[in-house]
CSV table of C-alpha atoms in Angstrom, one decimal:
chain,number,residue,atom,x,y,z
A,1,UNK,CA,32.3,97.4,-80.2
A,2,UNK,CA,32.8,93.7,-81.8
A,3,UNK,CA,36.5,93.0,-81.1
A,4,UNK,CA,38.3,91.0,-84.2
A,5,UNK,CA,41.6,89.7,-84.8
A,6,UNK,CA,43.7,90.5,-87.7
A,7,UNK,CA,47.5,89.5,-88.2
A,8,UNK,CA,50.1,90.4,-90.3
A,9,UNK,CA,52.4,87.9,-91.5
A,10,UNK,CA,53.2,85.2,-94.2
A,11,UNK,CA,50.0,82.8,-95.0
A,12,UNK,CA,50.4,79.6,-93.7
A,13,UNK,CA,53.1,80.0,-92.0
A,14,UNK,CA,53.4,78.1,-88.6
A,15,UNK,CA,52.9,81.3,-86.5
A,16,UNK,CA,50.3,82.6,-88.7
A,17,UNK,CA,48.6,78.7,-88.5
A,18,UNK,CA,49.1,78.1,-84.6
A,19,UNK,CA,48.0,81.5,-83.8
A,20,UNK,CA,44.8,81.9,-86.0
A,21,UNK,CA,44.1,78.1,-84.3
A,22,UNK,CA,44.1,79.8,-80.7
A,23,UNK,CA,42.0,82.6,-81.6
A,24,UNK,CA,39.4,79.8,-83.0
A,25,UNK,CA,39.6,78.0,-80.1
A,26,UNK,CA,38.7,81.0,-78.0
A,27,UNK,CA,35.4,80.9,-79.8
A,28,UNK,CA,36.1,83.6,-82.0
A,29,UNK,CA,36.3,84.2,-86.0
A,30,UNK,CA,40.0,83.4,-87.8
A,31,UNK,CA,41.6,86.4,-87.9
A,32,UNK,CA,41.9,88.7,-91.0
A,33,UNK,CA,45.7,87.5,-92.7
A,34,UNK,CA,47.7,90.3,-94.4
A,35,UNK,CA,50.5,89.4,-95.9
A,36,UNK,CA,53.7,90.5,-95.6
A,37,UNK,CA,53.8,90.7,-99.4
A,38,UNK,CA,51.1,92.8,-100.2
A,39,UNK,CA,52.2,94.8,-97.3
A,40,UNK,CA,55.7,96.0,-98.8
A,41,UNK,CA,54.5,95.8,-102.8
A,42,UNK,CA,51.2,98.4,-101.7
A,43,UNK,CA,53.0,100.3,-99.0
A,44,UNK,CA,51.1,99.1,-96.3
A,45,UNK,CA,48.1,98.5,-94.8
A,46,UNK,CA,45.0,99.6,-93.1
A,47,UNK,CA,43.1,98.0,-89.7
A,48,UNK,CA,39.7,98.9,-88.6
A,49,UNK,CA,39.3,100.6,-85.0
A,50,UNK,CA,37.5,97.0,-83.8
A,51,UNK,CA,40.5,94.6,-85.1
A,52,UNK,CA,43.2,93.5,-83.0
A,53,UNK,CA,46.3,93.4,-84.4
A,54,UNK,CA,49.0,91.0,-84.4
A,55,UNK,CA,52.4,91.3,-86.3
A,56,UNK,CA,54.5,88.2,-87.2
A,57,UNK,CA,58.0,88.2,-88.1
A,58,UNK,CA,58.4,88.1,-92.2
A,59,UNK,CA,60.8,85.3,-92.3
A,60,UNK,CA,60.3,81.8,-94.0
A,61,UNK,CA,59.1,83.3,-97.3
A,62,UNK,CA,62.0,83.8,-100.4
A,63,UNK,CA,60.3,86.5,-102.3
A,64,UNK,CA,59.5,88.2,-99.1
A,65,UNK,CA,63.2,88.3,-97.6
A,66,UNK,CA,64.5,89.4,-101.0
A,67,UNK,CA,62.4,92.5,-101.2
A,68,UNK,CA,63.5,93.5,-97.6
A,69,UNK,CA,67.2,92.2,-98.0
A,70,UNK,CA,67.7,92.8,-101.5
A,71,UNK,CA,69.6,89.4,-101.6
A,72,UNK,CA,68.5,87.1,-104.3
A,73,UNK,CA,69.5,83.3,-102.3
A,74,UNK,CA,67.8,83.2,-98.6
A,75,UNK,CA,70.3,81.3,-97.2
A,76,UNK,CA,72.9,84.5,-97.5
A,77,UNK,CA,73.8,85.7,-94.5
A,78,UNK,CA,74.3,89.3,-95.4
A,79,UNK,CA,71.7,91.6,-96.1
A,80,UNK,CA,71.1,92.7,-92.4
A,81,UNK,CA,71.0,96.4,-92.1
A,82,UNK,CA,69.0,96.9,-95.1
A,83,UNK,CA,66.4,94.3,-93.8
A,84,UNK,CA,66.3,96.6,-90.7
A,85,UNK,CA,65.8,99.5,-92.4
A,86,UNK,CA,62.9,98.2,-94.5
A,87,UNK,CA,61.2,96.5,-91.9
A,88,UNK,CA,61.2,99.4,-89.5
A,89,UNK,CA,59.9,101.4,-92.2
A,90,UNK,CA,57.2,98.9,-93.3
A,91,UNK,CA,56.0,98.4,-89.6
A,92,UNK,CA,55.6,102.1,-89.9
A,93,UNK,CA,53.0,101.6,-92.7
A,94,UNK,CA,50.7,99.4,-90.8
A,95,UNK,CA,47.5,102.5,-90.0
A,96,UNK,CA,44.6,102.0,-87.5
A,97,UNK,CA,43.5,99.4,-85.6
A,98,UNK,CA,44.6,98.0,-81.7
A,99,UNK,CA,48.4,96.8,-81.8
A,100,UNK,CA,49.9,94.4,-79.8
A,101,UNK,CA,53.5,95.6,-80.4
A,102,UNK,CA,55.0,98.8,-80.3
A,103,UNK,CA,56.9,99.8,-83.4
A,104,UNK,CA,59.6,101.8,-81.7
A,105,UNK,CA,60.3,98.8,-79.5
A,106,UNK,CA,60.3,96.2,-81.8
A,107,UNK,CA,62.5,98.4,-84.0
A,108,UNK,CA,64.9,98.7,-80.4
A,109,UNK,CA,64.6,95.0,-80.0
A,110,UNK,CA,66.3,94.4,-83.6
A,111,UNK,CA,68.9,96.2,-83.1
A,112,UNK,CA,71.3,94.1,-80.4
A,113,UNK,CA,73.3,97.5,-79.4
A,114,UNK,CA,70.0,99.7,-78.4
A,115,UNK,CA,68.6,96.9,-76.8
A,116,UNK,CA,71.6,96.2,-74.8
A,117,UNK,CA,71.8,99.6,-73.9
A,118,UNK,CA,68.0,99.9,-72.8
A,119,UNK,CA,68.3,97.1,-70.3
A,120,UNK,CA,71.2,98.1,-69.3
A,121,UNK,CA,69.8,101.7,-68.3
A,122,UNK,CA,66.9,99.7,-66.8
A,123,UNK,CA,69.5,97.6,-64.2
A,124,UNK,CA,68.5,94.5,-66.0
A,125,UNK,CA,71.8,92.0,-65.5
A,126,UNK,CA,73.4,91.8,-69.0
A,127,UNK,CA,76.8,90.8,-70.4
A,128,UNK,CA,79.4,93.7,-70.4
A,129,UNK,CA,79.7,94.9,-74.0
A,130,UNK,CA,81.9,97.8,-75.5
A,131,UNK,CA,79.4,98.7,-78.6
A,132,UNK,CA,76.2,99.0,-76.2
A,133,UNK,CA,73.8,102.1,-77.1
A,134,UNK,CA,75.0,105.4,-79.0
A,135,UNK,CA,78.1,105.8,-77.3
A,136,UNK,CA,79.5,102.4,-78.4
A,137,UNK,CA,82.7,101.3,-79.9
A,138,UNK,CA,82.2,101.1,-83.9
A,139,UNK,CA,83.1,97.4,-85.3
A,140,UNK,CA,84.7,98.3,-88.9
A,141,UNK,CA,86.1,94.9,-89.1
A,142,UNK,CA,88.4,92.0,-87.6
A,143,UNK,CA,91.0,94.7,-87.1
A,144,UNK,CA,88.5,96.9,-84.5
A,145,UNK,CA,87.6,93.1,-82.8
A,146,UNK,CA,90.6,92.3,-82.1
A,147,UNK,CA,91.6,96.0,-80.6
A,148,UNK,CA,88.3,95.8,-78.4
A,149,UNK,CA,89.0,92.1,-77.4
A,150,UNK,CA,92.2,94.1,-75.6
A,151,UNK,CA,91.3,97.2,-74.2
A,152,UNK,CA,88.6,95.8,-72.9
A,153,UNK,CA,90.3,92.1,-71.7
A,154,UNK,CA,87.8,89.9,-73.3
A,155,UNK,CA,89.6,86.8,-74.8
A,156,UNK,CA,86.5,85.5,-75.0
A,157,UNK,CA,83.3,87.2,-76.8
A,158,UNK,CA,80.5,86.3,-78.8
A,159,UNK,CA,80.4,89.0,-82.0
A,160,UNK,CA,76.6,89.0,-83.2
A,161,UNK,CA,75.3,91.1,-86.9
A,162,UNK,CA,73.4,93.7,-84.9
A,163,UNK,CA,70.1,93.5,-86.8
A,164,UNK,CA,70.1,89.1,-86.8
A,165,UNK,CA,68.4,86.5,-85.5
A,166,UNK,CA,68.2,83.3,-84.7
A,167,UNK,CA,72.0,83.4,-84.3
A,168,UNK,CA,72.7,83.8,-88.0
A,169,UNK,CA,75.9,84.9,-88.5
A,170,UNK,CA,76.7,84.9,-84.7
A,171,UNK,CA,80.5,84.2,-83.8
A,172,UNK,CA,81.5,82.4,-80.3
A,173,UNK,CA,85.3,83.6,-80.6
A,174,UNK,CA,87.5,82.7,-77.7
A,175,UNK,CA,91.3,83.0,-77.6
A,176,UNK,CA,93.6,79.4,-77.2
A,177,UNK,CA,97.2,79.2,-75.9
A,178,UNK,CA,99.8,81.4,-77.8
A,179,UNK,CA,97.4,84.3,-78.9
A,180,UNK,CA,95.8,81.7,-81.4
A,181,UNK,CA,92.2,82.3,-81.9
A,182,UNK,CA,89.2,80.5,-82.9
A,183,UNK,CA,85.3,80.7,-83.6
A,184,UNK,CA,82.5,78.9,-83.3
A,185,UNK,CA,79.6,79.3,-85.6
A,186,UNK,CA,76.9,78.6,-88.1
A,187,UNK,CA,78.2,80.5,-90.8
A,188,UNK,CA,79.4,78.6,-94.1
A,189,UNK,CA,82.1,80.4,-95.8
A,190,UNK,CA,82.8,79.4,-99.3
A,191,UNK,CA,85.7,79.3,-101.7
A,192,UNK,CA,84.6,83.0,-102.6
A,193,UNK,CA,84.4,84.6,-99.6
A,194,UNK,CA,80.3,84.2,-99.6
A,195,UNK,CA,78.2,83.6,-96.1
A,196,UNK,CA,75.6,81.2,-96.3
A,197,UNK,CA,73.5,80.3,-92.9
A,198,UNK,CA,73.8,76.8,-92.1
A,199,UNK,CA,72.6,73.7,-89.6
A,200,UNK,CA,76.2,73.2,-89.1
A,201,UNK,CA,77.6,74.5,-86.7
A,202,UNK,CA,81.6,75.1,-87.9
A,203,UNK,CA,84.7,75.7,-85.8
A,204,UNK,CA,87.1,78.0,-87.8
A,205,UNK,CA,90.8,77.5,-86.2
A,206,UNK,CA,92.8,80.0,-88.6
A,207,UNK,CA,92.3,82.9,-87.9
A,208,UNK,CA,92.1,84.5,-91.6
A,209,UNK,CA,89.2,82.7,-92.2
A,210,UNK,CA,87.7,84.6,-89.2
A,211,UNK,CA,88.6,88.1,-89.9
A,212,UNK,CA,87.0,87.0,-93.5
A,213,UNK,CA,83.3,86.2,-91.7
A,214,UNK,CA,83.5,89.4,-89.7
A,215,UNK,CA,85.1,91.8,-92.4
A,216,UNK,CA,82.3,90.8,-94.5
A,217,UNK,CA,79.7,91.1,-91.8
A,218,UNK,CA,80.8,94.2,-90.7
A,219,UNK,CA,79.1,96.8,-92.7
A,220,UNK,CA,75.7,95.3,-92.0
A,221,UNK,CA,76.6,96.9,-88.2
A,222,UNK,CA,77.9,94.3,-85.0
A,223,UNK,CA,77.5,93.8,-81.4
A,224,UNK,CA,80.0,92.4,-78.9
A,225,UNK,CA,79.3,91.2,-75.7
A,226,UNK,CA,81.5,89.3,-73.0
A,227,UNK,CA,81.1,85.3,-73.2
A,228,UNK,CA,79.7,84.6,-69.9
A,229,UNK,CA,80.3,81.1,-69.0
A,230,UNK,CA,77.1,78.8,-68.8
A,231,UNK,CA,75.8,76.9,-66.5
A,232,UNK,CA,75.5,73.1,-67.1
A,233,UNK,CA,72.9,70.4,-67.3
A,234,UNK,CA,73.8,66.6,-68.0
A,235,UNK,CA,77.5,68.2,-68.8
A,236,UNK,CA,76.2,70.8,-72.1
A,237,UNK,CA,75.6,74.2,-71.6
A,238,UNK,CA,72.5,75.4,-71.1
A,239,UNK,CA,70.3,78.5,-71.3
A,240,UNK,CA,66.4,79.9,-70.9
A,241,UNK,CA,63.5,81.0,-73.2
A,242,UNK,CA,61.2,82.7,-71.5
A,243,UNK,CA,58.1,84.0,-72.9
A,244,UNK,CA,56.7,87.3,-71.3
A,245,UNK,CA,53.2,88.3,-71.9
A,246,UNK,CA,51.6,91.2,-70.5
A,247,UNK,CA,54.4,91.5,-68.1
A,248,UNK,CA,54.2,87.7,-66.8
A,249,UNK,CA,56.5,85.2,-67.4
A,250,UNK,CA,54.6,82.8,-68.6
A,251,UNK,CA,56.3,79.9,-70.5
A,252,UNK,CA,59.6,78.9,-70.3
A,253,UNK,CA,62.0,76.1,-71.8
A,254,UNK,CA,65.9,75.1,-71.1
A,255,UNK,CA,67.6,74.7,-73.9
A,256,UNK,CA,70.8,72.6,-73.8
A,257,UNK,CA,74.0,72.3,-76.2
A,258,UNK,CA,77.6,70.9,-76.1
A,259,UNK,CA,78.9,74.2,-77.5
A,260,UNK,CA,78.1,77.9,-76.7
A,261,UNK,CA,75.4,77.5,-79.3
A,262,UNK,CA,72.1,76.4,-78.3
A,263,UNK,CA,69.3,77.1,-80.8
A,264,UNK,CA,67.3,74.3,-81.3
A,265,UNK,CA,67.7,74.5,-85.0
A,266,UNK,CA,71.2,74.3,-84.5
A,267,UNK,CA,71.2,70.7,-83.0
A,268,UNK,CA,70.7,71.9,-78.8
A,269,UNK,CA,68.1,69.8,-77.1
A,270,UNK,CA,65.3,70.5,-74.6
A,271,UNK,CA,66.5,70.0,-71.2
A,272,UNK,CA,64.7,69.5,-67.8
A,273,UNK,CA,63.2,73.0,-66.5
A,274,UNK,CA,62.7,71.6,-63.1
A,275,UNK,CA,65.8,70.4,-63.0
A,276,UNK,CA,67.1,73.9,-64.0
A,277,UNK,CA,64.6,75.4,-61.6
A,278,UNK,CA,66.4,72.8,-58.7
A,279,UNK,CA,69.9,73.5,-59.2
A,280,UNK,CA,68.8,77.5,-59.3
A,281,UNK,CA,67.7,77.2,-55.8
A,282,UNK,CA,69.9,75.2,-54.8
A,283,UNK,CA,72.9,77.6,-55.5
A,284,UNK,CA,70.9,80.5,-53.9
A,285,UNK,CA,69.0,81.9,-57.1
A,286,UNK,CA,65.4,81.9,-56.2
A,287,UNK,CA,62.9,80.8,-59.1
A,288,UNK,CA,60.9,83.9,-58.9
A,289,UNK,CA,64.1,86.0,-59.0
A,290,UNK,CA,65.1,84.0,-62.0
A,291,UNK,CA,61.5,85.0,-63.6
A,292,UNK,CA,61.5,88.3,-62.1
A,293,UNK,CA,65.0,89.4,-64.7
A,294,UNK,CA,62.4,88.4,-67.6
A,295,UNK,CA,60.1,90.6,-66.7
A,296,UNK,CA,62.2,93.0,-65.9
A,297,UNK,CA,63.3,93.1,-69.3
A,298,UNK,CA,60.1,92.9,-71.0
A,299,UNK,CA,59.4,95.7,-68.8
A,300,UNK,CA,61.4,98.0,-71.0
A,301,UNK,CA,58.9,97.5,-73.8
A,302,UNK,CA,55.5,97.8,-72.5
A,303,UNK,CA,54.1,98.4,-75.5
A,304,UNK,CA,54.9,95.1,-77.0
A,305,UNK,CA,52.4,92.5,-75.3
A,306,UNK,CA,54.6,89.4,-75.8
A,307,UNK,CA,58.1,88.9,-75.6
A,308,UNK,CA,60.8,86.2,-75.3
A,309,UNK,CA,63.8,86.8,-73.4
A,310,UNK,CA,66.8,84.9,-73.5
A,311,UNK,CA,68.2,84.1,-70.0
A,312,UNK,CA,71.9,83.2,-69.6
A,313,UNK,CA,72.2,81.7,-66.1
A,314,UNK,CA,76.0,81.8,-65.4
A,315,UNK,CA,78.4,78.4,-64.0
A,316,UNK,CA,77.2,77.3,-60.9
A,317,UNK,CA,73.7,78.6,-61.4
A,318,UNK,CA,74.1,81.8,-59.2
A,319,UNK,CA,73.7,84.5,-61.5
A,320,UNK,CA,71.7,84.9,-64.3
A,321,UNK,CA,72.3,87.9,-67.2
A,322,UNK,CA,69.7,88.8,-70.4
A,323,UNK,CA,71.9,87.7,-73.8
A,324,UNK,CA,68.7,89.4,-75.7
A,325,UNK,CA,64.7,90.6,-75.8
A,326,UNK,CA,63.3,89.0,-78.9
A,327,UNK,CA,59.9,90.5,-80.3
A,328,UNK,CA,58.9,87.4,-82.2
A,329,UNK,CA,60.1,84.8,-79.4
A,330,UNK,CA,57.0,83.0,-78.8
A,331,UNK,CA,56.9,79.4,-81.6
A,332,UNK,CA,57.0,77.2,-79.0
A,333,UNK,CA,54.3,74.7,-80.1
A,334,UNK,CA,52.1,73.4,-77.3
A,335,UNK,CA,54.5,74.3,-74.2
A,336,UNK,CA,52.1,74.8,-71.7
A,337,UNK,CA,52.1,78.0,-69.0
A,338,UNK,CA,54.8,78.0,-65.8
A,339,UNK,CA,52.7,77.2,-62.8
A,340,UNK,CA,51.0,79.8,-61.0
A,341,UNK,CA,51.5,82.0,-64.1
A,342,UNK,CA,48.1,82.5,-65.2
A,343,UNK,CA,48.9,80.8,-67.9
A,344,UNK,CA,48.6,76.8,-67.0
A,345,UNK,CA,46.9,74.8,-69.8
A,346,UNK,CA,47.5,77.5,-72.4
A,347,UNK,CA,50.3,77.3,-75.4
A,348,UNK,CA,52.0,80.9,-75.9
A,349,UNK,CA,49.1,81.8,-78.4
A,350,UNK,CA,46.5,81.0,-76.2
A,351,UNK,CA,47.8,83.2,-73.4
A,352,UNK,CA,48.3,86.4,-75.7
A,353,UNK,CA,44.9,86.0,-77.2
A,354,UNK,CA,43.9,85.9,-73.3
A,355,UNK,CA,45.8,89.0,-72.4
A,356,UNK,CA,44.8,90.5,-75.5
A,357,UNK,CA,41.7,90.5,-74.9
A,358,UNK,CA,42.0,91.6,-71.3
A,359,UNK,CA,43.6,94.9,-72.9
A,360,UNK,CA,40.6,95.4,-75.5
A,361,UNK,CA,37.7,93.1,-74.5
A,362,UNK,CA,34.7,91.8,-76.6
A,363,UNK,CA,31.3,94.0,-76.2
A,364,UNK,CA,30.0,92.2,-73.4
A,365,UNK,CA,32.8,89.7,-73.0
A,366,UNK,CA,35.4,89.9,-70.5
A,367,UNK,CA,37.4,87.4,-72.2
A,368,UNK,CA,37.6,83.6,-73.9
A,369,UNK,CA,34.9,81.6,-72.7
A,370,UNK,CA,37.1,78.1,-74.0
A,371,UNK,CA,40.7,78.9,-73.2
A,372,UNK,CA,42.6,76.9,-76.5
A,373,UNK,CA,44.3,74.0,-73.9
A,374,UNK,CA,46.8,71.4,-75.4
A,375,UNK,CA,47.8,67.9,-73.4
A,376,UNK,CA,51.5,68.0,-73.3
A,377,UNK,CA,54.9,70.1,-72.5
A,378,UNK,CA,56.6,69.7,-75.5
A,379,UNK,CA,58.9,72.6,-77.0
A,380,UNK,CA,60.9,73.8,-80.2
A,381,UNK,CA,62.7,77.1,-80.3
């Protein structure tokens, strides 16, 4: 049978552009694009038993976000649990065809508090969190933070929307001298009481203002976990992407920040992974163990060919915990593959139309002939 790639996702979007470019290079025909708009106004869509099939993250697209949040300005921040709930469903309308993802994982992947729990079940090192898996606390509002922040002696936490991303609406709260407490986040609160995302990053100091962010947030569903104390690079914190595909860890970049935030987006910078990889060893944390927790935790979802784990390696480089699995963690334009990962030469795209192909190969084909190769290391996440 004559293999074919199809991909679900927004047209011209950079995933759905950098990934149909790989699939080109590997001598292949673009792939078949179905949007994400036609796929929630029809109720779905149907794939051939030939095509491969690739699902991209809906974001980046207005009309598309309000028909799965139901909120009519984008940059809101709330909106979270019923994008969840229609996503999930629509990923369930998706019929036929070879999937690269698994819709029960990716469905366990954005939700912070199943995922937490499934790692934790695996032995994958994560931070402690009271509202991991069924069992956990419930988060009704500031009032059930604070209790938690107590019972559980956490003066400092991060408190993340349970169905986000990219760390909208994520919190960094810690507690200063005389029970005083303050937070550290994206989120723009306005005169109204409204949450808008933003590429400022804010530090709220009265308290009231907090409670506010995360009374509002609250019925949208939230996640605690511990604040584990980065390690450092050039004096900023820093923290791993690693991509996962087909159970190898197979690009990876240190991102840096000088607050407890570190998206890219968000103003951290690229730092030095062999630097990272130096001062690992160094403090007794061999690389391939470092590499070894990623795949670990992409091990839980082995369905899902491609995944991007976010590694927290804690002070002094010794330990090293998963913050979170991320189904669509793989824009990274032309990073290159970790040595000795199979993936050397190859952006993240190349290497999962590789592996893809591996899984389901062309009649008479192994695999790409022309690997798509790019000439440099550089990174955005």
């Amino acid at each position: 049978m004559n293999r074919c790639f199809a991909v679900v996702g927004n047209p011209g979007g950079r995933r759905v552009t950098l990934f149909a470019e790989a699939v080109r290079a590997a001598g292949l025909p673009a792939p078949r694009v179905v949007p994400w708009l036609d796929v929630l106004r029809t109720g779905g869509a149907e794939f051939g038993d030939e095509e491969i099939v690739r699902v991209d993250p809906p974001g980046e697209h207005p009309e598309v976000d309000r028909l799965l949040r139901g909120v009519p300005d984008p940059t809101r921040v709330e909106g979270t649990a019923r994008w969840y709930e229609r996503f999930t469903a629509a990923l369930g309308t998706l019929r036929g065809g070879i999937r690269l993802d698994g819709t029960d994982e990716v469905a366990v992947m954005f939700d912070k508090r199943r995922c937490h729990a499934a790692l934790a079940v695996a032995g994958v090192p994560v931070p402690e969190s009271p509202t991991s898996g069924a069992a956990g606390a419930p988060v009704r509002g500031w009032d059930d933070v604070r209790a938690l922040m107590r019972e559980h002696r956490m003066p400092r936490l991060f408190v993340k929307p349970a169905h986000g991303s990219s760390a909208s609406g994520v919190l960094a709260v810690d507690s200063a001298g005389g029970g005083r407490i303050r937070a550290t986040t994206s989120v723009e609160l306005d005169a109204e009481g409204g949450l808008f995302n933003s590429l400022k990053v804010r530090r709220y100091q009265r308290e009231r203002d907090i409670a506010a962010i995360v009374d509002a947030l609250a019925p949208d569903g939230l996640h605690l976990e511990r604040w584990v104390p980065k390690a450092s690079q050039d004096g900023r914190a820093a923290d791993l992407r690693v991509v996962v595909v087909d159970g190898r860890a197979t690009h990876a970049v240190v991102r840096t920040s000088a607050g407890p935030l570190t998206n890219l987006h968000l103003g951290g910078r690229r730092g030095d992974l062999s630097g990272a990889q130096q001062a690992a060893e160094s403090a007794g944390l061999r690389w391939p163990e470092v590499l070894g927790i990623c795949e670990r935790a992409a091990a839980c979802f082995p369905d899902t060919l491609c995944v991007g784990v976010d590694l927290l390696p804690a002070v002094g480089w010794r330990r090293a915990f998963v913050g979170e699995v991320n189904a669509f963690g793989d824009l990274l334009p032309r990073l290159t593959g970790l040595p000795g990962s199979g993936a050397e030469g190859l952006d993240t795209y190349a290497a999962q139309v590789a592996a893809a192909l591996r899984r389901a190969p062309l009649a008479g084909r192994p695999g790409p002939h022309h690997p798509h190769r790019t000439g440099t290391t550089h990174a955005s996440a």
